[in-house]
Coordinates of C-alpha atoms and ligand atoms in Angstrom, one line a residue:
M1 CA -5.3 -17.3 0.8
V2 CA -7.3 -16.3 3.0
E3 CA -10.6 -17.7 4.4
Q4 CA -13.2 -16.3 6.7
M5 CA -14.0 -17.9 10.2
Q6 CA -16.0 -18.1 13.2
L7 CA -14.4 -19.8 16.3
A8 CA -16.8 -22.1 18.7
S9 CA -16.7 -18.7 20.7
R10 CA -18.4 -17.4 17.4
Q11 CA -15.6 -14.4 17.2
Q12 CA -15.1 -13.7 13.7
A13 CA -11.2 -14.6 12.5
W14 CA -9.2 -15.0 9.4
L15 CA -7.1 -18.0 7.9
K16 CA -3.9 -17.3 5.9
H17 CA -2.2 -19.7 4.5
Y18 CA 1.0 -19.3 3.1
P19 CA 2.2 -21.3 -0.1
E20 CA 5.3 -22.1 -1.2
G21 CA 7.3 -20.2 -4.3
G22 CA 8.2 -16.8 -4.5
R23 CA 9.0 -15.0 -8.1
A24 CA 13.0 -14.2 -7.5
L25 CA 13.4 -13.9 -11.0
S26 CA 10.3 -11.7 -12.1
L27 CA 11.0 -9.0 -8.8
G28 CA 15.1 -9.4 -9.8
A29 CA 13.9 -8.0 -13.0
L30 CA 11.4 -5.2 -11.6
R31 CA 14.7 -4.7 -9.3
M32 CA 17.0 -3.8 -11.7
L33 CA 14.9 -1.3 -13.5
V34 CA 13.1 0.6 -10.5
D35 CA 17.3 1.1 -9.5
R36 CA 18.0 2.2 -13.0
L37 CA 14.7 5.2 -13.1
G38 CA 16.2 5.8 -9.4
I39 CA 13.3 4.5 -7.7
G40 CA 14.4 3.1 -4.5
P41 CA 10.5 3.9 -2.7
L42 CA 9.6 1.5 -5.3
R43 CA 11.4 -1.6 -4.7
P44 CA 10.2 -4.3 -4.6
P45 CA 11.1 -6.9 -0.6
P46 CA 11.4 -10.5 -1.8
H47 CA 8.3 -12.2 -2.0
R48 CA 8.5 -15.5 0.4
G49 CA 6.3 -17.9 0.3
G50 CA 5.2 -20.7 2.9
D51 CA 7.0 -21.0 6.5
A52 CA 8.9 -17.6 5.7
A53 CA 6.3 -15.5 4.1
R54 CA 4.7 -16.6 8.0
A55 CA 7.1 -15.7 10.3
I56 CA 7.6 -12.0 7.9
E57 CA 3.8 -11.4 8.9
S58 CA 4.0 -13.4 12.8
R59 CA 7.2 -11.3 13.7
R60 CA 5.6 -7.8 11.8
L61 CA 2.2 -8.2 13.8
R62 CA 4.0 -8.2 16.6
E63 CA 5.7 -4.7 15.8
L64 CA 3.4 -2.8 14.6
A65 CA 1.5 -3.7 17.4
A66 CA 4.0 -2.7 20.0
Q67 CA 3.8 0.6 17.6
Q68 CA 0.2 0.7 18.4
V69 CA -0.6 0.6 15.0
N70 CA -3.9 -1.3 14.9
V71 CA -3.8 -4.9 13.5
P72 CA -5.0 -8.3 13.8
R73 CA -3.9 -10.9 16.5
V74 CA -2.4 -13.7 16.5
L75 CA -4.9 -16.1 17.2
G76 CA -2.6 -19.4 16.2
Q77 CA -0.5 -20.4 13.9
G78 CA 0.7 -24.0 11.9
R79 CA 3.8 -24.4 9.7
R80 CA 2.2 -22.1 6.6
S81 CA -0.8 -21.2 8.0
L82 CA -1.9 -17.9 10.7
M83 CA -5.1 -17.4 12.8
L84 CA -6.1 -14.1 13.2
S85 CA -8.9 -12.0 14.7
D86 CA -11.3 -9.6 12.5
N87 CA -9.8 -6.5 12.1
G88 CA -12.8 -4.0 10.5
R89 CA -14.5 -4.6 7.3
S90 CA -12.5 -4.0 4.1
L91 CA -11.6 -0.1 3.8
N92 CA -11.9 -0.5 0.2
T93 CA -16.1 -2.8 0.1
C94 CA -16.6 0.8 2.9
L95 CA -14.7 3.2 0.2
R96 CA -16.7 1.6 -2.6
E97 CA -20.4 1.9 -0.4
A98 CA -19.8 5.4 0.8
A99 CA -23.3 6.5 0.6
S100 CA -22.0 11.0 -0.1
D101 CA -18.1 12.0 -1.4
Q102 CA -18.7 14.0 2.5
A103 CA -18.8 10.4 3.4
R104 CA -15.8 9.2 2.1
D105 CA -13.8 12.0 2.8
A106 CA -14.5 11.6 5.9
L107 CA -13.0 7.6 5.6
V108 CA -9.8 9.1 3.6
Q109 CA -9.2 11.4 6.3
R110 CA -9.2 9.0 8.9
A111 CA -6.8 7.0 7.0
V112 CA -3.8 9.2 6.9
Q113 CA -4.4 10.1 10.0
A114 CA -4.0 6.9 10.3
I115 CA -0.6 6.1 8.6
A116 CA 0.9 9.6 9.4
Q117 CA 0.3 8.1 13.3
A118 CA 2.1 5.1 12.4
H119 CA 4.6 6.9 10.9
A120 CA 5.2 9.1 14.0
Q121 CA 5.2 6.2 16.0
G122 CA 8.3 5.0 13.5
A123 CA 6.3 2.4 12.1
Y124 CA 5.6 1.5 8.3
L125 CA 2.9 -0.6 7.3
G126 CA 4.8 -2.0 3.5
Q127 CA 1.4 -1.9 1.1
P128 CA -1.9 0.4 2.1
V129 CA -3.8 -0.2 0.1
P130 CA -7.5 -0.2 0.7
R131 CA -7.9 -3.7 -0.5
N132 CA -5.1 -4.2 2.6
M133 CA -7.0 -1.7 5.0
T134 CA -9.7 -2.1 7.4
F135 CA -12.4 -0.5 8.9
D136 CA -14.1 -1.2 11.9
G137 CA -17.0 1.5 12.7
S138 CA -14.5 3.0 14.8
R139 CA -11.1 2.7 14.4
I140 CA -8.8 2.2 11.0
G141 CA -6.3 -0.7 10.7
F142 CA -3.7 -2.6 8.7
I143 CA -3.3 -5.6 7.4
D144 CA -1.1 -8.1 5.0
F145 CA 2.4 -7.7 5.9
E146 CA 3.9 -10.8 4.2
E147 CA 6.6 -8.8 2.7
D148 CA 9.1 -6.5 4.8
P149 CA 10.1 -3.9 2.0
L150 CA 13.0 -3.2 4.7
E151 CA 14.7 -5.7 3.9
V152 CA 15.6 -3.2 0.3
M153 CA 15.4 0.0 1.6
T154 CA 15.3 2.3 4.8
L155 CA 12.5 4.0 7.2
T156 CA 12.3 7.1 4.8
Q157 CA 12.3 5.3 2.3
A158 CA 9.5 2.5 3.1
Q159 CA 7.1 5.8 4.8
A160 CA 7.5 7.6 1.6
R161 CA 6.1 3.8 -0.4
D162 CA 3.7 3.8 1.7
W163 CA 2.0 7.7 0.9
L164 CA 2.6 6.5 -2.6
M165 CA 0.9 3.3 -2.0
F166 CA -1.8 4.8 -0.3
G167 CA -2.4 7.8 -3.4
Y168 CA -1.9 5.0 -6.3
G169 CA -4.8 3.1 -4.1
V170 CA -7.3 5.7 -3.5
A171 CA -6.9 7.4 -6.9
R172 CA -9.9 5.8 -8.5
Y173 CA -12.3 7.1 -6.1
Y174 CA -11.2 10.2 -6.7
E175 CA -11.0 10.3 -10.5
T176 CA -13.2 13.5 -10.6
R177 CA -12.1 15.4 -7.0
P178 CA -8.2 14.9 -7.7
Q179 CA -7.7 18.2 -5.7
M180 CA -9.8 17.0 -2.8
L181 CA -7.5 13.7 -2.2
Q182 CA -4.2 15.7 -3.2
Q183 CA -5.6 18.1 -0.5
L184 CA -6.3 15.7 2.4
I185 CA -3.3 13.3 2.0
S186 CA -1.1 16.7 1.6
E187 CA -3.1 17.7 5.2
A188 CA -1.2 15.0 6.8
M189 CA 2.0 14.7 5.1
V190 CA 3.0 18.4 6.2
R191 CA 3.3 17.5 9.7
Q192 CA 5.7 14.2 7.9
D193 CA 9.1 14.2 8.8
A194 CA 10.9 16.1 6.1
Q195 CA 13.1 13.3 4.3
V196 CA 10.6 11.6 4.0
R197 CA 8.1 14.4 2.0
E198 CA 11.6 14.5 0.2
A199 CA 11.8 11.1 -1.1
A200 CA 8.3 10.3 -2.6
H201 CA 8.5 13.8 -4.2
H202 CA 11.6 12.3 -6.1
A203 CA 10.4 9.1 -7.1
T204 CA 7.7 10.7 -8.0
T205 CA 8.9 13.9 -9.9
R206 CA 10.2 10.2 -11.5
L207 CA 7.3 8.2 -12.5
Q208 CA 5.6 12.0 -14.0
R209 CA 9.1 12.0 -16.7
L210 CA 8.8 7.8 -17.3
A211 CA 4.9 8.9 -17.6
G212 CA 5.2 11.3 -20.0
V213 CA 7.2 8.9 -22.2
A214 CA 4.9 6.3 -22.0
R215 CA 2.6 8.7 -23.4
H216 CA 4.3 8.7 -26.6
L217 CA 4.6 5.1 -26.2
G218 CA 1.3 1.8 -27.6
R219 CA -1.9 2.1 -26.5
S220 CA -1.2 -0.4 -23.5
A221 CA 1.6 2.4 -22.5
R222 CA -1.0 4.8 -22.8
R223 CA -3.3 3.8 -21.4
L224 CA -1.5 3.8 -18.3
A225 CA 0.0 7.2 -18.5
Q226 CA -4.0 8.4 -19.1
A227 CA -3.7 6.4 -15.3
I228 CA -1.8 9.3 -13.7
V229 CA -3.8 10.8 -11.1
V230 CA -1.5 13.8 -10.3
I231 CA -1.4 15.3 -6.7
H232 CA 0.2 18.4 -6.7
G233 CA 0.9 19.1 -2.7
A234 CA -0.8 22.5 -2.5
S235 CA 1.7 22.9 0.7
A236 CA 4.9 25.1 0.3
L237 CA 6.4 22.3 1.5
G238 CA 6.1 19.1 -0.1
V239 CA 4.5 17.6 -3.1
L240 CA 3.0 14.0 -3.7
V241 CA 2.5 13.0 -7.4
V242 CA 0.7 10.2 -7.5
V243 CA 1.2 7.8 -10.3
G244 CA -1.6 5.0 -11.7
L245 CA 1.9 3.6 -13.1
M246 CA 3.0 2.0 -10.1
A247 CA 0.1 -0.6 -10.3
D248 CA 2.1 -2.3 -11.8
Y249 CA 5.5 -2.3 -9.7
F250 CA 3.0 -4.0 -7.1
S251 CA 0.0 -6.1 -8.4
D252 CA 1.8 -9.4 -8.0
G253 CA 3.7 -9.7 -9.7
D254 CA 2.4 -8.1 -13.2
L255 CA 5.0 -6.8 -15.7
D256 CA 3.4 -4.3 -18.2
V257 CA 5.0 -1.4 -17.7
L258 CA 8.6 -3.8 -18.0
R259 CA 6.9 -4.9 -21.0
V260 CA 5.9 -1.5 -22.4
L261 CA 9.2 -0.2 -21.0
L262 CA 11.5 -2.6 -23.0
G263 CA 9.8 -4.2 -25.8
Ligands
LIG301 N1 -7.2 -9.7 9.7 C1 -8.2 -9.1 9.1 N2 -9.5 -8.8 9.5 C2 -10.1 -8.4 8.1 N3 -10.6 -8.5 6.6 C3 -9.6 -9.7 6.7 C4 -7.8 -9.9 7.5 N4 -7.1 -10.9 7.3 C5 -7.5 -11.1 5.8 N5 -9.0 -10.1 5.4 C6 -9.5 -10.0 4.3 O1 -8.8 -11.5 3.4 C7 -8.3 -10.5 2.2 C8 -7.2 -10.5 2.2 O2 -5.7 -11.0 3.0 P1 -4.8 -10.4 3.2 O3 -4.2 -10.4 4.5 O4 -4.3 -8.7 2.0 O5 -4.1 -11.5 2.2 P2 -3.4 -11.3 0.9 O6 -1.9 -11.9 0.8 O7 -4.2 -12.6 -0.1 O8 -3.5 -10.5 -0.4 C9 -8.4 -9.2 2.5 O9 -8.4 -7.6 1.5 C10 -9.4 -8.5 4.0 O10 -10.4 -8.0 3.1
LIG302 MG1 -3.2 -8.1 0.1

């Protein structure tokens, strides 16, 4: 739970609470599925609650700040809470309210540059979807670090995961112009470590196959398959396919995909 606060200094801040309780069982099942499908970058990290989640988020914020990534500062902490500085407006809101396609493209371009720059510093962002990104009018920022993907994958996989997450998160704004999204993302990805591109490519190839199967299953599976946005990298170096199915892997324990595939 996150609450917006105004400090006595008139500074805006956010109080984030970490309730107790995890989702060990459902995540175990999901991890098995992801392993069977060979899509390592989509392995769900452990979802801890309470003080353990707070400790991860505050450690990650320190690491990311040291890597020059624009993240909130920790203004204070309690046993199951952190007080964070305001990092700007939600990128999701900015994208939704963008006055034109051009304005939206410009924001997405800044966002992909921010991700690429973070990666160049050796950082990984975990869940860089627009609701976990901010824009303060000049800089893109990142929030929400209570899960650490590096607990269950390599840095290369974690950086590949960032692109899959981002692509999935912004795809809804590009339903009628997927080529433009493809272009914006591939411009940044061509400068990435080749291994990261390969990991993203491998995962999305697997997901594409899965989507093909889902298309032949029931109505909800077809809907999932239809939600797939394919971003086919124009570059000779890499192909990135972003798949709507990923929603189910990440939408906080929602196991629609498991239900579709297993019964
Ligand atoms: N430091 C911050 N600066 C700006 N907005 C924030 C900040 N922290 C949280 N928010 C807002 O609160 C929402 C939820 O915070 P988040 O850290 O993503 O928690 P959750 O784990 O509940 O997703 C974000 O999507 C964002 O709109
Ligand atoms: Mg969030």
